[in-house]
Coordinates of C-alpha atoms and ligand atoms in Angstrom, one line a residue:
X1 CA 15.5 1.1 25.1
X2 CA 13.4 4.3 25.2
X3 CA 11.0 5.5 23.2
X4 CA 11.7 8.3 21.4
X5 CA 15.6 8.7 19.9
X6 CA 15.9 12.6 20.3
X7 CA 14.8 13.5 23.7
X8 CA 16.1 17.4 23.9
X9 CA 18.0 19.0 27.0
X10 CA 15.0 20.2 29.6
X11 CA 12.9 17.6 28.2
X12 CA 14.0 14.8 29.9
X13 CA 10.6 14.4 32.0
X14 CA 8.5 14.0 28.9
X15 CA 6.5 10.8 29.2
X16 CA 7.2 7.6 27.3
X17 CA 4.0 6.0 25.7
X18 CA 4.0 2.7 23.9
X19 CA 1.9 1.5 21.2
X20 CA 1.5 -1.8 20.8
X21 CA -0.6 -2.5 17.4
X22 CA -1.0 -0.5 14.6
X23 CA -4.6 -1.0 13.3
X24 CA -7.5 1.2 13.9
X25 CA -7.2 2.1 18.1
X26 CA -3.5 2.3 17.4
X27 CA -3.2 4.7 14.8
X28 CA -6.2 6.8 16.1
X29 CA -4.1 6.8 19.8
X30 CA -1.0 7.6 17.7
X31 CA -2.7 10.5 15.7
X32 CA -3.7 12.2 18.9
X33 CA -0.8 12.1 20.9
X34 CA 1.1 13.6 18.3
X35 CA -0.7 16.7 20.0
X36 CA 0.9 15.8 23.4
X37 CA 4.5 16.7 24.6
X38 CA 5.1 13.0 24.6
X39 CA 7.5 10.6 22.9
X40 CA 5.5 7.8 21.4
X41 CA 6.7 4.5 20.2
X42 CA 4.5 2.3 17.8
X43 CA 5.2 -1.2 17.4
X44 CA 3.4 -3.7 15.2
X45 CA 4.4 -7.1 13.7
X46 CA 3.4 -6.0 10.4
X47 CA 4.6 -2.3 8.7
X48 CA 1.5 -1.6 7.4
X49 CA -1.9 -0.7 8.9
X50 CA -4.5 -2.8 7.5
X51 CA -8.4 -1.6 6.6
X52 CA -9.7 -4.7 7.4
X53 CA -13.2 -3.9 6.6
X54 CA -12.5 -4.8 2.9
X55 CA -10.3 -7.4 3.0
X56 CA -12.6 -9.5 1.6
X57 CA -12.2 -7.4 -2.0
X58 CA -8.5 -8.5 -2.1
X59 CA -10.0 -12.0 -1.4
X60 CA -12.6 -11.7 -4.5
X61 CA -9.9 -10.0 -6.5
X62 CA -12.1 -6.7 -6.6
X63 CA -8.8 -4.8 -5.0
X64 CA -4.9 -5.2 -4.4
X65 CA -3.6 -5.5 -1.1
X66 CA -1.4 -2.0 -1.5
X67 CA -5.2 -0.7 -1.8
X68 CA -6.3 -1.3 1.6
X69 CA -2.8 -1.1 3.4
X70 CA -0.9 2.3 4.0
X71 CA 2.6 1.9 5.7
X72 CA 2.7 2.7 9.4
X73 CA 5.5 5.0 9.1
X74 CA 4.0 7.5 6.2
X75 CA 0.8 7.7 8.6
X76 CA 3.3 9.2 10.7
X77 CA 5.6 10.5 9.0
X78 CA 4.9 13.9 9.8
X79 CA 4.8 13.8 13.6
X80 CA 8.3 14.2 15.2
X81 CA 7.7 12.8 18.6
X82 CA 6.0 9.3 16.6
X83 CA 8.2 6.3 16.1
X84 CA 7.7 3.3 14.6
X85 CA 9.1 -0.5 15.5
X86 CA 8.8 -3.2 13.7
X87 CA 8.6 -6.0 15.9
X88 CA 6.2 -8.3 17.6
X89 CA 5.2 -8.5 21.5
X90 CA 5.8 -11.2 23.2
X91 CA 5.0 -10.4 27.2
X92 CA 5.4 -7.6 29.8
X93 CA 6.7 -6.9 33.4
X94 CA 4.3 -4.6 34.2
X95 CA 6.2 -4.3 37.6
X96 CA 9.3 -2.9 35.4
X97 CA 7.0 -1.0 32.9
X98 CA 8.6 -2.9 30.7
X99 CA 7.4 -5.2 27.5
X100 CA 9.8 -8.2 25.8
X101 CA 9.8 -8.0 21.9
X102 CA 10.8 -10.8 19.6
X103 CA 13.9 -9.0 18.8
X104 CA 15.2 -9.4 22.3
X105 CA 14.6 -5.7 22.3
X106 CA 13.1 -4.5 25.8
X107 CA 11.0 -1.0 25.7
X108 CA 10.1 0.9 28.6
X109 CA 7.2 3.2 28.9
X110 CA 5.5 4.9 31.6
X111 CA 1.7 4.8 29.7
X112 CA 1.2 1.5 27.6
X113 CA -1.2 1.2 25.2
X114 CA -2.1 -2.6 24.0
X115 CA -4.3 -2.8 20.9
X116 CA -3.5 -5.9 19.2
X117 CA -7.0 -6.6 18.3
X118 CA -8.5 -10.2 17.4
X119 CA -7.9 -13.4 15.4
X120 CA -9.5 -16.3 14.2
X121 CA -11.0 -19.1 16.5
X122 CA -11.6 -22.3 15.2
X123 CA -13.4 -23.5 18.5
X124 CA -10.4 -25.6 19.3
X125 CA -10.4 -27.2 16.1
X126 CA -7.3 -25.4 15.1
X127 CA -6.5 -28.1 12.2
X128 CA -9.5 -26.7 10.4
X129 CA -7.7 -23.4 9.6
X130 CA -5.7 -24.7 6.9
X131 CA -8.8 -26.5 5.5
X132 CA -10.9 -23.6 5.7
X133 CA -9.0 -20.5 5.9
X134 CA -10.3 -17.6 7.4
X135 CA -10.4 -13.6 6.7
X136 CA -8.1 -11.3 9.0
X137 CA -4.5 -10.5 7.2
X138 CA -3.3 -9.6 3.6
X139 CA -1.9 -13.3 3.5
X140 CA -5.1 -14.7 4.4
X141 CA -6.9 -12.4 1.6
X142 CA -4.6 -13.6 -1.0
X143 CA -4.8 -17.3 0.0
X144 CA -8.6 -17.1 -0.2
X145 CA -8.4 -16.0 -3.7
X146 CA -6.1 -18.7 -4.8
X147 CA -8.9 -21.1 -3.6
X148 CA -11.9 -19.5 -5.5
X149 CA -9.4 -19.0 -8.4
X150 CA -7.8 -22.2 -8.3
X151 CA -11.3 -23.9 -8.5
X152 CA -13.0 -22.5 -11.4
X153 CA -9.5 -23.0 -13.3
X154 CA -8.8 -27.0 -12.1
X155 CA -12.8 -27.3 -13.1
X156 CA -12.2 -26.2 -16.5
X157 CA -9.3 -28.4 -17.5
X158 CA -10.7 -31.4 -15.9
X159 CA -13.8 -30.4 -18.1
X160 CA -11.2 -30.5 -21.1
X161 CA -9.6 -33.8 -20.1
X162 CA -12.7 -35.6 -18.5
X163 CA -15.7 -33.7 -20.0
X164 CA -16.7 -33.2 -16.3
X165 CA -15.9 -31.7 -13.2
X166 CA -17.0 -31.8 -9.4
X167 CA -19.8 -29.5 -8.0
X168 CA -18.7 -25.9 -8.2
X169 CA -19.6 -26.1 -4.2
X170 CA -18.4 -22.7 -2.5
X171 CA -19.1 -23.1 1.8
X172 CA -18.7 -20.2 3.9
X173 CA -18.7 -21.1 7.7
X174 CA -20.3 -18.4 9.5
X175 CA -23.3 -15.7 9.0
X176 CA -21.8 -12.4 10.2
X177 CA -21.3 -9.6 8.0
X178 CA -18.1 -11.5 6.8
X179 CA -19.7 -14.6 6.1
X180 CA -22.4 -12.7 4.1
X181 CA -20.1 -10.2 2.3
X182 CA -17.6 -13.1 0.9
X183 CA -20.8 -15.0 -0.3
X184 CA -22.2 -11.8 -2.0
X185 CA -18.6 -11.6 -3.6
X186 CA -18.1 -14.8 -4.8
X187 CA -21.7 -15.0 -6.3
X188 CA -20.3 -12.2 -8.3
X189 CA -17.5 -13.7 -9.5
X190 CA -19.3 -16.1 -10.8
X191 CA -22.1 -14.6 -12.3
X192 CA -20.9 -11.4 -13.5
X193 CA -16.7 -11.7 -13.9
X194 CA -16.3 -15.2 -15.0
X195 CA -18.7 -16.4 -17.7
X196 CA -17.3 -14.8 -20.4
X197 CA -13.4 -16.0 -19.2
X198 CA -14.2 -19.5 -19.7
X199 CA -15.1 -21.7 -22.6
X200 CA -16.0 -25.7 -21.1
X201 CA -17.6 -24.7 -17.6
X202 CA -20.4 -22.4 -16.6
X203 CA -19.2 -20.4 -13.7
X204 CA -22.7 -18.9 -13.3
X205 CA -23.7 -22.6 -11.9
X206 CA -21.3 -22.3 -9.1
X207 CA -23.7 -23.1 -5.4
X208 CA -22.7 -20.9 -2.6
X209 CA -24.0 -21.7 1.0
X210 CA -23.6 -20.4 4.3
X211 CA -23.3 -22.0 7.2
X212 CA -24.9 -20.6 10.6
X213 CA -24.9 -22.1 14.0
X214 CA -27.4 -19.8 15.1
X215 CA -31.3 -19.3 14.1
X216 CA -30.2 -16.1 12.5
X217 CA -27.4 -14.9 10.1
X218 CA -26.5 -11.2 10.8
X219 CA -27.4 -11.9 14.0
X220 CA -26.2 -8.2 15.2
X221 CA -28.5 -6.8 13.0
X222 CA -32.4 -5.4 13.6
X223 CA -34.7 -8.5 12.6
X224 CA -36.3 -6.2 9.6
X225 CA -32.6 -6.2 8.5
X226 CA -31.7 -9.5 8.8
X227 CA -35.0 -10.7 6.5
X228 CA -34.2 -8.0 4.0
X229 CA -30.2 -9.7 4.2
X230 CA -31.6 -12.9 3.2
X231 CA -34.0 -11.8 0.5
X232 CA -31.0 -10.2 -1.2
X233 CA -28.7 -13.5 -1.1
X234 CA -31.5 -15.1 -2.2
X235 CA -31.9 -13.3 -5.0
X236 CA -28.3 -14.0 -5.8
X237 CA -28.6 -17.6 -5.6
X238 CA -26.6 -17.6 -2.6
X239 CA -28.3 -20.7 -0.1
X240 CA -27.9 -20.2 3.5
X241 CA -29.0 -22.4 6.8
X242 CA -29.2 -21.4 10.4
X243 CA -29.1 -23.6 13.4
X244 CA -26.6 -25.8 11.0
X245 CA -23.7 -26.3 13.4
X246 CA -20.4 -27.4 11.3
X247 CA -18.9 -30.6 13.2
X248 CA -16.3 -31.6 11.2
X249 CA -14.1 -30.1 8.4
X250 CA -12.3 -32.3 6.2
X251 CA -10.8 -32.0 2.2
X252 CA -13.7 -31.6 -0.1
X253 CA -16.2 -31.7 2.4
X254 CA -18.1 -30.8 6.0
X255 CA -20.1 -32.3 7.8
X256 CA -23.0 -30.9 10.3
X257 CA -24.0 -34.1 12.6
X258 CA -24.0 -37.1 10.3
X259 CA -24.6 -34.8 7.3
X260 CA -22.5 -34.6 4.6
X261 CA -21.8 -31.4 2.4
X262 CA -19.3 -31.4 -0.2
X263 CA -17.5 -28.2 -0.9
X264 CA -14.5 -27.3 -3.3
X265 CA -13.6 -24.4 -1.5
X266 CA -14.5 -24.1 2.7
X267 CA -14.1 -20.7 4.1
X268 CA -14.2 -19.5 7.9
X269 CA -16.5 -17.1 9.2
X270 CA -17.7 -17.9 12.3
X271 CA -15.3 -16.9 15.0
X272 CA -13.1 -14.7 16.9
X273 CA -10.9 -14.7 19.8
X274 CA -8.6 -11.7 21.5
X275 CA -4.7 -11.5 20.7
X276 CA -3.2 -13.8 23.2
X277 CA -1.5 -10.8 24.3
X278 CA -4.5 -9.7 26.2
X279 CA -4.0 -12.9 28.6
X280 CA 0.1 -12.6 29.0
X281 CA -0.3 -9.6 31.0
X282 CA -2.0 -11.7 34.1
X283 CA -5.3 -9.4 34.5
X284 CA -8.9 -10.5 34.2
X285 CA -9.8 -11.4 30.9
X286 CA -13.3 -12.9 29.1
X287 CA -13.6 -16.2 27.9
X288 CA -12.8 -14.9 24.3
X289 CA -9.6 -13.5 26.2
X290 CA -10.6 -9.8 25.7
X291 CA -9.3 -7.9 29.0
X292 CA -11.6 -6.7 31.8
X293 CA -11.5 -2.7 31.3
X294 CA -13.2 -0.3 33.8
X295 CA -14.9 3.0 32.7
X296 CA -11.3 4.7 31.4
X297 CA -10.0 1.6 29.6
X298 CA -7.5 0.1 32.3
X299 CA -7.3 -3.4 33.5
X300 CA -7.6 -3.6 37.1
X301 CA -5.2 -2.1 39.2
X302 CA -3.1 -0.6 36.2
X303 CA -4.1 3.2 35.5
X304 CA -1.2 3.4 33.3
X305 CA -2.1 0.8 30.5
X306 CA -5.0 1.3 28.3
X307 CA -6.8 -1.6 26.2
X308 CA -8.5 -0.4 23.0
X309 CA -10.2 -2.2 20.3
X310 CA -11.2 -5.6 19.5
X311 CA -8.9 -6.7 22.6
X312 CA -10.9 -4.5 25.0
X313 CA -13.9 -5.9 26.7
X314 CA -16.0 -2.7 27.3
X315 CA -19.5 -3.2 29.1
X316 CA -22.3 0.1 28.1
X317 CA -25.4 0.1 29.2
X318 CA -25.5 -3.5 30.1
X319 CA -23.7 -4.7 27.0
X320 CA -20.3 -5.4 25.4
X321 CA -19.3 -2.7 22.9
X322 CA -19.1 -4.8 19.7
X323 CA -15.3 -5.6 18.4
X324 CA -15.7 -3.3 14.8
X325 CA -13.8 -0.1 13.6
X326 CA -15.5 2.6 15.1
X327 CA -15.4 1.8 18.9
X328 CA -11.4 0.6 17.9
X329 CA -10.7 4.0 16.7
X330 CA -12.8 6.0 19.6
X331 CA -11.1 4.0 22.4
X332 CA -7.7 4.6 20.8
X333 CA -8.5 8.5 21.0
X334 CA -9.8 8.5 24.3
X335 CA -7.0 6.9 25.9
X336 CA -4.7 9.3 24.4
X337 CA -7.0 11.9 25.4
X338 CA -7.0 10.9 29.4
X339 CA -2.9 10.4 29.0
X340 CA -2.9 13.9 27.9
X341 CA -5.1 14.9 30.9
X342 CA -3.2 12.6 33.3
X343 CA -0.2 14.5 32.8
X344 CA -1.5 17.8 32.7
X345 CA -1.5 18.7 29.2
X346 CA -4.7 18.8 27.9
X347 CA -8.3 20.3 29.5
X348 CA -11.0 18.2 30.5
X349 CA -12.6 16.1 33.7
X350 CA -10.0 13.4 34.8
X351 CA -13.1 11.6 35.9
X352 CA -14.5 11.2 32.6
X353 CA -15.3 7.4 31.5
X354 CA -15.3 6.3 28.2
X355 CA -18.7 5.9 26.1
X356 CA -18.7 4.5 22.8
X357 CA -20.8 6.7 20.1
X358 CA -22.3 4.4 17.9
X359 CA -22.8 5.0 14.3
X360 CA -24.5 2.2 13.0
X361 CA -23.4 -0.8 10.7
X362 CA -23.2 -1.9 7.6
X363 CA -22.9 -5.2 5.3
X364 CA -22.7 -5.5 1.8
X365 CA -24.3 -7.9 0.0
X366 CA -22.5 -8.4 -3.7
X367 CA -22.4 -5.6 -6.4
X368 CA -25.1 -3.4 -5.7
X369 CA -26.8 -4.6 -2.3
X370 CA -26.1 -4.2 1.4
X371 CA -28.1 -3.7 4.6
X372 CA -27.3 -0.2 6.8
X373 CA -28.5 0.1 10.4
X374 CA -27.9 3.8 10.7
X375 CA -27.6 5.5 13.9
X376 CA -26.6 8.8 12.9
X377 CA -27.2 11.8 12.4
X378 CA -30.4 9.8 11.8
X379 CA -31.9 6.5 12.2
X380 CA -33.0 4.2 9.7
X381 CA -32.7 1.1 8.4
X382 CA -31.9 1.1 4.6
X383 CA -31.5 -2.1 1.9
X384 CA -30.6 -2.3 -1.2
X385 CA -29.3 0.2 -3.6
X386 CA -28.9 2.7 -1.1
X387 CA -27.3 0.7 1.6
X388 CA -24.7 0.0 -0.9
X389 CA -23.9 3.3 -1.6
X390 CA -23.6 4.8 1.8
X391 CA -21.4 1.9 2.2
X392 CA -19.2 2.8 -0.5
X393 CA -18.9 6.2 0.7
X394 CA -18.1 5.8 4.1
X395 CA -15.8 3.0 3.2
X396 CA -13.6 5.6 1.0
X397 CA -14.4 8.3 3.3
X398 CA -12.3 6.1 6.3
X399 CA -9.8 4.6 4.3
X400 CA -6.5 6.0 5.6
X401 CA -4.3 8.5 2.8
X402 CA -5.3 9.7 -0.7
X403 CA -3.6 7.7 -2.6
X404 CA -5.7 4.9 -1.1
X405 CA -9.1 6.4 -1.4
X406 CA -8.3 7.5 -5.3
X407 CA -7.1 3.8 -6.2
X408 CA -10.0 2.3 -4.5
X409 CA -12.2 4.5 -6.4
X410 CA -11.0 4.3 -9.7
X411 CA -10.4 0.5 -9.3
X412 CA -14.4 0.2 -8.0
X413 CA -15.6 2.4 -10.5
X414 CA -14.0 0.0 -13.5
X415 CA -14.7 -2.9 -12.0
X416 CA -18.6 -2.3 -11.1
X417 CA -19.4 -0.4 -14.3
X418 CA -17.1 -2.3 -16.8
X419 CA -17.6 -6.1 -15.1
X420 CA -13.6 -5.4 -15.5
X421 CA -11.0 -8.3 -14.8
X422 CA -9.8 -7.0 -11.4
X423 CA -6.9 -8.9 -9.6
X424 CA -7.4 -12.3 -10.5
X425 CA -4.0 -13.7 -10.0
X426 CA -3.5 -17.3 -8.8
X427 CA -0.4 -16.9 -6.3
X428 CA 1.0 -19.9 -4.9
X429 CA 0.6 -23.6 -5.2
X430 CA -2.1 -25.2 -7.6
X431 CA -3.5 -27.6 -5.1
X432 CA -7.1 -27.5 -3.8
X433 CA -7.9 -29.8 -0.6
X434 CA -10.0 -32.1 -1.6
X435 CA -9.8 -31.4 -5.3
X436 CA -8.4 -34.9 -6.6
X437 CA -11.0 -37.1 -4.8
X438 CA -13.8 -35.2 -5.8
X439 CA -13.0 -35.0 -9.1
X440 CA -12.6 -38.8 -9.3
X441 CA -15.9 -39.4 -8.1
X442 CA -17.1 -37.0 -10.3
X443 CA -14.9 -38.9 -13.2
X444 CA -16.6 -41.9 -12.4
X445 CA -20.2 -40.5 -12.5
X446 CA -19.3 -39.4 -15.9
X447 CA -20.1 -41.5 -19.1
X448 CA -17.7 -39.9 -21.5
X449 CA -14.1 -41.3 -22.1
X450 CA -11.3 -39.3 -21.2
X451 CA -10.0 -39.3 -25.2
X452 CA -13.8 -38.8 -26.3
X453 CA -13.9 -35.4 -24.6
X454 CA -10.4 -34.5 -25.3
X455 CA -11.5 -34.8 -28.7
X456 CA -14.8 -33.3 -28.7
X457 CA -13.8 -30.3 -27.0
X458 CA -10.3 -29.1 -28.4
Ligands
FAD501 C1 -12.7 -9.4 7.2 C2 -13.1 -8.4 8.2 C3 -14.1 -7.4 7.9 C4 -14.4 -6.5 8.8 N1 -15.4 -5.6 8.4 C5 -15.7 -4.6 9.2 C6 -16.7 -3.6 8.9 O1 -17.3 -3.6 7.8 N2 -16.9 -2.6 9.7 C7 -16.3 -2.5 10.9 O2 -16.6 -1.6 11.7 N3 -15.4 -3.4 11.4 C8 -15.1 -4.5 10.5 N4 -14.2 -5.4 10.9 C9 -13.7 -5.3 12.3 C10 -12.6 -4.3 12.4 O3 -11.6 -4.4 11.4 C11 -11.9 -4.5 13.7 O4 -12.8 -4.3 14.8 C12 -10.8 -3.5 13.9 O5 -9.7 -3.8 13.0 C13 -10.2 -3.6 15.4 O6 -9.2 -2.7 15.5 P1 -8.0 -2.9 16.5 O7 -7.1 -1.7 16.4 O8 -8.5 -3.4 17.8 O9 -7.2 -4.2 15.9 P2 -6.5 -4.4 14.4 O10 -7.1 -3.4 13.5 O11 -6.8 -5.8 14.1 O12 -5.0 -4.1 14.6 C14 -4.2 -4.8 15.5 C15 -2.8 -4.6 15.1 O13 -1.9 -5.2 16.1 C16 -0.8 -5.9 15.4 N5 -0.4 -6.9 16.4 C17 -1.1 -8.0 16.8 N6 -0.4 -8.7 17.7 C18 0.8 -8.0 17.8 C19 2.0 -8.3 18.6 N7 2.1 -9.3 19.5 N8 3.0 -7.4 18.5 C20 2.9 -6.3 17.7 N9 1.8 -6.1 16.9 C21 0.8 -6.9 17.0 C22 -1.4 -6.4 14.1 O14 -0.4 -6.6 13.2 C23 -2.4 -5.2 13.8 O15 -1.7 -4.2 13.0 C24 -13.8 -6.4 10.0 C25 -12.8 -7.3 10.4 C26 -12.4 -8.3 9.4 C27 -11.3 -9.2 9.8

């Protein structure tokens, strides 16, 4: 199969270039060649780019999923020599310049593109994921709201039945800016969404605490950063303890070393690893499994594949250009960029390497708090009130199409001035790990009689 459908008479030569992935390299590599007389073939698992960056607002029920996700094809809609595939890949001949999708479908290119970013790790615990479920799709979002849902709801009617409930324990695995944002955001929910929802339980006494194996959570961040991160979950109740390395994850509970901590919900923070793609193409890759790249983005030996994003393993100036959005979507433009001056089309030094301009970062902290490390068009460090503002606005500025940034808008706009319901839907099944033992013990602890507080509290 070739790329592009409508190749017209005297422009048979035209290069094929395959896209595999598209999330923020992809569609930012996708974007540009549309300048290049190239045919260009996309192809993602999924038919949707993702803005990953606030999936955890479909996991707090802040936003829908069709918020944050724009369909690959309308992104492209308007470039002729773009195509889109929906399929998944599965391994390559790079002696054929050729790559095997799911579909049995083989494509040939002449420049390959792989940026299939990153997924969870578990640190070869992979029977924790369904215990604690980590944040990196729609599906994942969704399922991580059911939990936090689910628990507030099974608390209240086992307050109605029993007059009690288990611990409204909420453990997040893992201090990164994830970790930290899904604790801000489940703080409040319930503090600020879900007190006046419920009549038996107090959501507001729910205990969030994050787990980090290192001494420091936001441990990318500038140490005046990182104390200024902590004073703000602090001050919204949110407990968190470093050098508190998780051992064991089981229903209900987790334990660090021979400690105990019980927990109605577990989430996953703490770790990623590169699409498994990166190793099925038999080059040098790190022990996360990102690829080896030199100076323009190609694995050893290959000057006709480029790996961008989270999958890339970039060295500058003596350290590995972090796996976030902005160095995702520059790698994605300069490997179009060098494909375009590779064959001749476009200006420019072939010679130039790629160098990652760094903006900054940013975490939110809950409703009205974050931390910004800003790098330009000036430097500072901001907290507070004013992090979370810039972070609002960049975060609309760089959502992809209109009709996303108006939605997300007008849904933060009623839900952070109104304390409006949002999307809390429970999807799915009604079962909590670890729910039913927990709440037995917690039945047992309690003096009242089933039919006393059925009674008592109609
Ligand atoms: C919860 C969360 C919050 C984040 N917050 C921030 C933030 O605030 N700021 C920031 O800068 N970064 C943030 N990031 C990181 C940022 O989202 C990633 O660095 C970025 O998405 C990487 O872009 P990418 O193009 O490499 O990969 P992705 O955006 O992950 O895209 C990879 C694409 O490849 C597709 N794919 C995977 N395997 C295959 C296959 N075999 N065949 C076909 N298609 C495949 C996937 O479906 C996906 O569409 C966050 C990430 C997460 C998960």
């Amino acid at each position: 199969m070739t790329a592009a459908a409508d190749v017209k008479p005297g422009e048979a030569m035209r290069k094929r270039v395959v896209i595999l992935g598209g999330g923020f390299a992809g569609i930012n590599a996708a974007t540009e060649l549309a300048k290049l007389p190239v045919d260009v073939t996309i192809v993602d698992r999924r038919n949707y780019h993702l803005f990953q960056p606030l999936l955890y607002q479909i996991a707090l029920a802040v936003l829908s999923p069709a918020d944050i996700a724009q369909p690959i094809r309308s992104i492209v809609r308007d470039h002729r020599n773009i195509e889109v595939l929906m399929d998944e890949a599965l391994s390559f001949d790079l002696a054929q310049r050729r790559i095997h999708l799911k579909t049995g479908v083989q494509l040939e290119y002449d420049y390959l593109i792989v940026a299939t970013g990153s997924t969870h790790s578990y640190f070869g615990h992979d029977e924790w994921a369904k215990l604690a479920p980590g944040l990196k799709t729609v599906e994942d979002g969704i399922e991580i709201r059911r939990r936090v849902l689910l628990a507030f709801e099974l608390a209240e009617r086992q307050m109605m039945e029993t007059g009690t409930h288990p611990p409204l324990n909420f453990v997040i695995i893992g201090g990164g800016p994830t970790g930290v944002e899904l604790a801000g955001a489940i703080s409040d929910i319930a503090r600020l969404y879900m007190t006046r929802d419920f009549r038996h339980i107090d959501p507001s006494m729910a205990k969030i605490l994050i787990l980090e194996g290192s001494p420091k959570i936001l441990g990318s961040y500038p140490a005046d950063l990182q104390v200024k991160a902590g004073e703000q979950l602090t001050e919204l109740g949110i407990t968190f303890r470093t050098n508190a390395h998780v051992t064991d994850v089981q229903p209900g509970y987790v334990m660090i070393g021979d400690e105990r901590v019980d927990a109605v919900v577990t989430l996953w923070a703490a770790g990623v690893q590169a699409s498994p793609l990166g190793k099925l193409l038999g080059v040098e890759t790190d022990r996360r499994g990102c690829v080896t790249v030199d100076g323009h983005l190609n694995p050893a030996g290959h000057p006709e594949i480029f790996i961008c994003g989270d999958l890339a393993h970039v060295e500058q100036d003596g350290k590995q250009v972090p796996g976030v959005a902005q160095p995702a979507m520059q790698m994605g433009r300069y490997a179009a960029k060098r494909i375009g001056r590779l064959i001749g089309a476009t200006s420019g030094s072939k010679d130039e390497n790629f160098r990652y301009f760094d903006k900054g970062d940013m975490a939110t902290i809950g409703r009205k708090a974050a931390v910004a490390d800003i790098k330009w068009p000036f430097k500072a460090h901001w907290s507070g009130f004013p992090a979370w503002m810039t972070w609002l606005t960049v975060h609309i500025f760089f959502l992809i199409g209109f009709r996303n940034r108006f939605s997300v808008f007008r849904q933060w706009a009623i839900t952070y001035l109104t304390f409006n319901d949002g999307v809390r839907l429970i999807t799915g099944s009604q079962d909590l790990p670890g729910w039913d033992s927990q709440s037995k013990v917690a039945e047992e602890a309690s003096s009242k009689s089933p039919l006393e507080a059925m009674i008592l509290k109609p």
